Amino acid sequence: MTLTTTTTTATATTEAAELRRVAAVASALRGAGATVMTCDTTRDGHHATLTTANAASGSTGSNKTSNGKKKATTAADAAATIAGLPAWVGELRRELDGEFYELKDELRHFLDSTPLFDLRFGLSTAEQRKITQERALTIIQSKVVQSLFAEHIARKPGSLQKGWASGEIMGMTDLSVNVKLGVMTWLFGGAVMSLGSDELVAKWFAPLARGEFTGMFAMTEIGHGSNVRSIETLATYDPKTQEFVITTPHPYARKAYIGNALNGEYAVVFANLVPADGKSRGPHAFVVPMRSKDKVMYPGVSVWDMGEKEGLNGVDNGVISFSGARIPRDHLLNRFADVDAKGNYTTTIASDSKRFNAMLAALTGTRVALASSANCVMKVGLAIAIRYAARRRQFGPSPPKPKRGSKQAAPTTAPASGASSNPAAFAFSELEEGSVIPIPASVMTSTELPILAYQTHQTRLMPLLAASLAIANLARHAAKTLEKCAIEMQESNREVQALCAGLKAYSSWKCIESLQTARECCGGQGYLAENRLVGMRADTDIYVTFEGDNIVLLQQVAKELIAQYAAQFETGMFTGILSFFSNQVVLSLKTSRFAARSYPVSAPEFHVKALAFKEAKLLTLLAKRLLQRVKREKKDPFLAWNECLDHIVNLSTTHIERVCVEKFYASIATSKASPRVKEILSTAAQLHAASILYRDRAWYLEHNYMTTAHSCELRDIVLELSANFSRDALAVVEAFGIPDRCLHAPIAGVVSGTTAARNSWSYFSNALMDPSFAPRD
Ligand SMILES: Cc1cc2nc3c(=O)[nH]c(=O)nc-3n(C[C@H](O)[C@H](O)[C@H](O)COP(=O)(O)OP(=O)(O)OC[C@H]3O[C@@H](n4cnc5c(N)ncnc54)[C@H](O)[C@@H]3O)c2cc1C
């Protein structure tokens, strides 16, 4: 439906007026604390709103919606209803929101009722930075985030998980704000919380939480990014003044890419601690004052603006150099090590490398936050592409010819959605009254197909939609496990660290794959800035690099996998691996292969066993290859590892995919959701798993695990499940509960906030509210 070809100036003006009207209605409803967007309003193509949207404000208003439907009166009641949609859609939203659904609704309401979060386009870098700072501080000082901080400082059980859960909603707003907040709270604040004593938490985290200052996190140096252990900044203790002196020994050791560097008053700086004996004890974290409240730099600190980047230009990244900046002794974050007044060094972890790992482990939480952020963006991108795909029509079967002698016009519409497997079932009959855009009659009567009906569109988008649900589930599992470790004060749980490292890599790669696919699936419209996909793609590009480069993180996963097996033996790592594999793994591989053959290719058991087989096989082979090089060929272990890197990355990816698939099936099995919601989730889980196995079919054929018949069956399953899932896709993305201000994209039928879309011609109303697209019960 191309408006441009038929739109005159007069209609364009009408359209713009209509768009403004929708925005005004939405804004008025929000301002009045209205709970329900009536069915009529949503039919204007606007975003359907869950009836709990004002649960936070507590207002219930009238007991009826304007279309006469009974309005939910309690949060529990309301949670199961999205205006105008079958109950399962609301229930799915509750299921996807999980334990902290009330917090999430509160955050949605906060974002949708704060005009500052209206997305802005075409701003200069300076303007972007200004608004990002303002938005970040508004979030920090909001009532909902303040109460989260209070629980966090009191180390209340569940408070960490609530922090990650809040990221699942805040991650949907502008990404510069997210990253800036991540630097201030997860990185600076997280380092203080995890590496500082209780006194230091009270000293630094509490005022940070009140928004009295902002912080940054300075670990990376120009010379050393991934290899943090080799950083060269020095923190030399001076017993005379009881201060540490922070120095950058040479330009290559300057801190680089540091977020909030142009604004923050304090930095957590990683530097090699040199106590009074002059012997470096390796990297430790220090709180370094950078500039005064009125932005005057402190002596010994220099900062350079790094300028424009591909994306995230609301974040001010900078290079920092220290030339003898002095900080008091108690600015050392001293959970694992301390220096007394005379300069004697004490530590609770004797081994330098174990202490360093413990310090890095304390920062693992930021990886879960980043993975959640990537998952949010993936969902927003897919929601935009799927909504557009349901509306956009291109090509189609020839219109039926009128029967000879008959005066009756050819039918202009197709049967209602769900009625048959004919792709024309996607067609919609009449555009209902009250639509925002008067779509030309020629489009309404078109027999062209919505592009979502194309098999390729289904196989491009649906496996990614399924993956977004699987990854969200994995992120929640990681959050729960990580919080348990924090409560038990475990210095370092390598297994959880590996899980979080793998999750971050998997989630960020899937995010950029989804955004690129979504962009391509939206054709030319996808290239328009206001339709968001290109901006989000540019912003998340770096997610695969910061917070640990993905390839480096996957090596951490593989090291843990190898160490887990070897740890079962008292002998050295390599001998341990050898004896382990010569016994149990080989046995389990045989069993796995046998068991897998007893399940149909569509069965979850087949999926899990196939992935487990691949993982175990890759691990066995890797162990053999390493042994061969280290034991027999006497190669340096580092070089031997390097010769197997391709294999290592394959192993780690398989591991994280196996865990992701297994956890998704497990949580569906224990879910108390209705059969309809479970059916949706099971379709997603099967599609996610089958797509992975189909992608890797060559490996399974090479290893004689699958037959060619299996491979063909898998292909059919992926095609069938993609088609099936596409019929519920509009409702599934509705259940993501993306606030209008975050979803804003004319092609998705959402123009949020106080101004109409800049490109009203690109507006396509939300098909979900069209009767022909009504979700299946
Ligand atoms: C926008 C932005 C914001 C940032 N914010 C901060 C911040 O606030 N604070 C902070 O401290 N840092 C920050 N960083 C730095 C970021 O964490 C680093 O860029 C990251 O750790 C990677 O380091 P590097 O850039 O030096 O890449 P390198 O480590 O040099 O990696 C370059 C390439 O080499 C590969 N590689 C490296 N080592 C290996 C290996 N062992 N095996 C195989 N391949 C390898 C990598 O996969 C990568 O492709 C930020 C970076 C950016 C771009």
mmCIF file of N, CA, C and O in Angstrom, residues 103-104 106-108 110-111 117 135-136 138-140 142 144-145 148 163-175 177-179 181 372-373 376-377 739 742:
data_model
loop_
_atom_site.group_PDB
_atom_site.id
_atom_site.type_symbol
_atom_site.label_atom_id
_atom_site.label_comp_id
_atom_site.label_asym_id
_atom_site.label_seq_id
_atom_site.Cartn_x
_atom_site.Cartn_y
_atom_site.Cartn_z
ATOM 1 N N LEU A 103 6.517 -4.516 38.442
ATOM 2 C CA LEU A 103 7.599 -3.548 38.254
ATOM 3 C C LEU A 103 7.675 -3.140 36.779
ATOM 4 O O LEU A 103 7.830 -1.954 36.438
ATOM 5 N N LYS A 104 7.543 -4.130 35.907
ATOM 6 C CA LYS A 104 7.660 -3.834 34.473
ATOM 7 C C LYS A 104 6.519 -2.936 34.009
ATOM 8 O O LYS A 104 6.724 -2.027 33.209
ATOM 9 N N GLU A 106 5.002 -0.818 35.829
ATOM 10 C CA GLU A 106 5.265 0.514 36.384
ATOM 11 C C GLU A 106 6.254 1.263 35.488
ATOM 12 O O GLU A 106 6.087 2.451 35.205
ATOM 13 N N LEU A 107 7.269 0.544 35.034
ATOM 14 C CA LEU A 107 8.274 1.183 34.173
ATOM 15 C C LEU A 107 7.679 1.558 32.811
ATOM 16 O O LEU A 107 7.987 2.609 32.252
ATOM 17 N N ARG A 108 6.815 0.698 32.302
ATOM 18 C CA ARG A 108 6.152 1.014 31.016
ATOM 19 C C ARG A 108 5.359 2.306 31.171
ATOM 20 O O ARG A 108 5.402 3.190 30.318
ATOM 21 N N PHE A 110 5.811 4.623 33.346
ATOM 22 C CA PHE A 110 6.750 5.744 33.521
ATOM 23 C C PHE A 110 7.235 6.238 32.152
ATOM 24 O O PHE A 110 7.207 7.442 31.860
ATOM 25 N N LEU A 111 7.657 5.332 31.306
ATOM 26 C CA LEU A 111 8.180 5.748 29.990
ATOM 27 C C LEU A 111 7.083 6.377 29.136
ATOM 28 O O LEU A 111 7.283 7.416 28.507
ATOM 29 N N PHE A 117 10.872 11.164 26.949
ATOM 30 C CA PHE A 117 11.334 9.957 26.262
ATOM 31 C C PHE A 117 10.796 9.824 24.832
ATOM 32 O O PHE A 117 11.018 8.800 24.187
ATOM 33 N N ARG A 135 17.809 12.519 30.237
ATOM 34 C CA ARG A 135 16.953 11.334 30.351
ATOM 35 C C ARG A 135 17.514 10.358 31.393
ATOM 36 O O ARG A 135 16.765 9.792 32.194
ATOM 37 N N ALA A 136 18.834 10.172 31.367
ATOM 38 C CA ALA A 136 19.446 9.230 32.321
ATOM 39 C C ALA A 136 19.190 9.689 33.757
ATOM 40 O O ALA A 136 18.821 8.891 34.622
ATOM 41 N N THR A 138 16.797 11.631 34.787
ATOM 42 C CA THR A 138 15.361 11.521 35.074
ATOM 43 C C THR A 138 15.022 10.084 35.495
ATOM 44 O O THR A 138 14.238 9.864 36.426
ATOM 45 N N ILE A 139 15.621 9.141 34.826
ATOM 46 C CA ILE A 139 15.355 7.737 35.191
ATOM 47 C C ILE A 139 15.905 7.449 36.595
ATOM 48 O O ILE A 139 15.215 6.897 37.442
ATOM 49 N N ILE A 140 17.145 7.883 36.829
ATOM 50 C CA ILE A 140 17.754 7.615 38.142
ATOM 51 C C ILE A 140 16.897 8.203 39.266
ATOM 52 O O ILE A 140 16.688 7.585 40.293
ATOM 53 N N SER A 142 13.725 8.843 39.248
ATOM 54 C CA SER A 142 12.299 8.464 39.269
ATOM 55 C C SER A 142 11.998 7.645 40.519
ATOM 56 O O SER A 142 12.870 6.978 41.079
ATOM 57 N N VAL A 144 10.272 4.944 40.857
ATOM 58 C CA VAL A 144 10.415 3.497 40.711
ATOM 59 C C VAL A 144 11.891 3.063 40.794
ATOM 60 O O VAL A 144 12.236 2.089 41.470
ATOM 61 N N VAL A 145 12.774 3.831 40.173
ATOM 62 C CA VAL A 145 14.199 3.453 40.204
ATOM 63 C C VAL A 145 14.805 3.747 41.585
ATOM 64 O O VAL A 145 15.649 2.989 42.080
ATOM 65 N N LEU A 148 14.148 0.869 43.685
ATOM 66 C CA LEU A 148 15.024 -0.257 43.305
ATOM 67 C C LEU A 148 16.407 -0.105 43.923
ATOM 68 O O LEU A 148 17.000 -1.056 44.448
ATOM 69 N N GLY A 163 16.707 -5.489 39.230
ATOM 70 C CA GLY A 163 17.519 -4.583 38.412
ATOM 71 C C GLY A 163 17.576 -5.070 36.966
ATOM 72 O O GLY A 163 17.357 -4.314 36.022
ATOM 73 N N TRP A 164 17.841 -6.367 36.796
ATOM 74 C CA TRP A 164 17.891 -6.910 35.428
ATOM 75 C C TRP A 164 16.516 -6.859 34.784
ATOM 76 O O TRP A 164 16.391 -6.563 33.602
ATOM 77 N N ALA A 165 15.481 -7.161 35.593
ATOM 78 C CA ALA A 165 14.117 -7.139 35.042
ATOM 79 C C ALA A 165 13.761 -5.732 34.562
ATOM 80 O O ALA A 165 13.134 -5.564 33.509
ATOM 81 N N SER A 166 14.187 -4.716 35.307
ATOM 82 C CA SER A 166 13.872 -3.345 34.882
ATOM 83 C C SER A 166 14.562 -3.046 33.551
ATOM 84 O O SER A 166 14.022 -2.346 32.700
ATOM 85 N N GLY A 167 15.738 -3.629 33.353
ATOM 86 C CA GLY A 167 16.449 -3.440 32.084
ATOM 87 C C GLY A 167 15.671 -4.015 30.910
ATOM 88 O O GLY A 167 15.821 -3.570 29.772
ATOM 89 N N GLU A 168 14.809 -5.023 31.186
ATOM 90 C CA GLU A 168 14.029 -5.625 30.096
ATOM 91 C C GLU A 168 13.005 -4.634 29.536
ATOM 92 O O GLU A 168 12.493 -4.813 28.439
ATOM 93 N N ILE A 169 12.670 -3.604 30.311
ATOM 94 C CA ILE A 169 11.779 -2.555 29.793
ATOM 95 C C ILE A 169 12.583 -1.314 29.400
ATOM 96 O O ILE A 169 12.429 -0.778 28.310
ATOM 97 N N MET A 170 13.498 -0.904 30.299
ATOM 98 C CA MET A 170 14.261 0.307 29.975
ATOM 99 C C MET A 170 15.106 0.095 28.724
ATOM 100 O O MET A 170 15.429 1.041 28.010
ATOM 101 N N GLY A 171 15.469 -1.144 28.463
ATOM 102 C CA GLY A 171 16.258 -1.470 27.262
ATOM 103 C C GLY A 171 15.518 -1.152 25.977
ATOM 104 O O GLY A 171 16.087 -1.210 24.892
ATOM 105 N N MET A 172 14.213 -0.852 26.098
ATOM 106 C CA MET A 172 13.447 -0.569 24.888
ATOM 107 C C MET A 172 13.482 0.906 24.522
ATOM 108 O O MET A 172 13.070 1.297 23.432
ATOM 109 N N THR A 173 13.944 1.748 25.431
ATOM 110 C CA THR A 173 14.008 3.162 25.105
ATOM 111 C C THR A 173 15.323 3.452 24.362
ATOM 112 O O THR A 173 16.089 2.531 24.066
ATOM 113 N N ASP A 174 15.582 4.708 24.101
ATOM 114 C CA ASP A 174 16.773 5.118 23.355
ATOM 115 C C ASP A 174 18.037 4.433 23.900
ATOM 116 O O ASP A 174 18.279 4.397 25.108
ATOM 117 N N LEU A 175 18.839 3.878 23.005
ATOM 118 C CA LEU A 175 19.956 3.045 23.458
ATOM 119 C C LEU A 175 21.111 3.826 24.070
ATOM 120 O O LEU A 175 21.843 3.314 24.909
ATOM 121 N N VAL A 177 20.731 6.221 26.077
ATOM 122 C CA VAL A 177 20.332 6.359 27.477
ATOM 123 C C VAL A 177 20.644 5.068 28.230
ATOM 124 O O VAL A 177 21.183 5.076 29.339
ATOM 125 N N ASN A 178 20.329 3.966 27.598
ATOM 126 C CA ASN A 178 20.601 2.677 28.223
ATOM 127 C C ASN A 178 22.070 2.466 28.512
ATOM 128 O O ASN A 178 22.450 1.999 29.580
ATOM 129 N N VAL A 179 22.882 2.784 27.514
ATOM 130 C CA VAL A 179 24.315 2.543 27.683
ATOM 131 C C VAL A 179 24.887 3.509 28.721
ATOM 132 O O VAL A 179 25.690 3.137 29.575
ATOM 133 N N LEU A 181 23.285 4.865 31.196
ATOM 134 C CA LEU A 181 22.838 4.390 32.507
ATOM 135 C C LEU A 181 23.640 3.158 32.929
ATOM 136 O O LEU A 181 23.980 2.997 34.106
ATOM 137 N N SER A 372 20.299 -8.568 28.206
ATOM 138 C CA SER A 372 18.878 -8.203 28.263
ATOM 139 C C SER A 372 18.598 -7.028 27.345
ATOM 140 O O SER A 372 17.574 -6.984 26.650
ATOM 141 N N SER A 373 19.510 -6.058 27.343
ATOM 142 C CA SER A 373 19.336 -4.897 26.488
ATOM 143 C C SER A 373 19.296 -5.340 25.021
ATOM 144 O O SER A 373 18.430 -4.920 24.246
ATOM 145 N N CYS A 376 16.017 -6.876 24.263
ATOM 146 C CA CYS A 376 14.947 -5.871 24.131
ATOM 147 C C CYS A 376 14.946 -5.277 22.737
ATOM 148 O O CYS A 376 13.902 -5.141 22.098
ATOM 149 N N VAL A 377 16.128 -4.900 22.276
ATOM 150 C CA VAL A 377 16.234 -4.251 20.969
ATOM 151 C C VAL A 377 15.815 -5.229 19.872
ATOM 152 O O VAL A 377 15.125 -4.865 18.907
ATOM 153 N N PRO A 739 6.377 -0.159 25.213
ATOM 154 C CA PRO A 739 5.703 1.133 25.348
ATOM 155 C C PRO A 739 5.710 1.885 24.010
ATOM 156 O O PRO A 739 6.682 1.806 23.254
ATOM 157 N N CYS A 742 8.605 3.804 22.933
ATOM 158 C CA CYS A 742 9.799 3.041 22.538
ATOM 159 C C CYS A 742 9.606 2.365 21.185
ATOM 160 O O CYS A 742 10.571 2.066 20.502
#
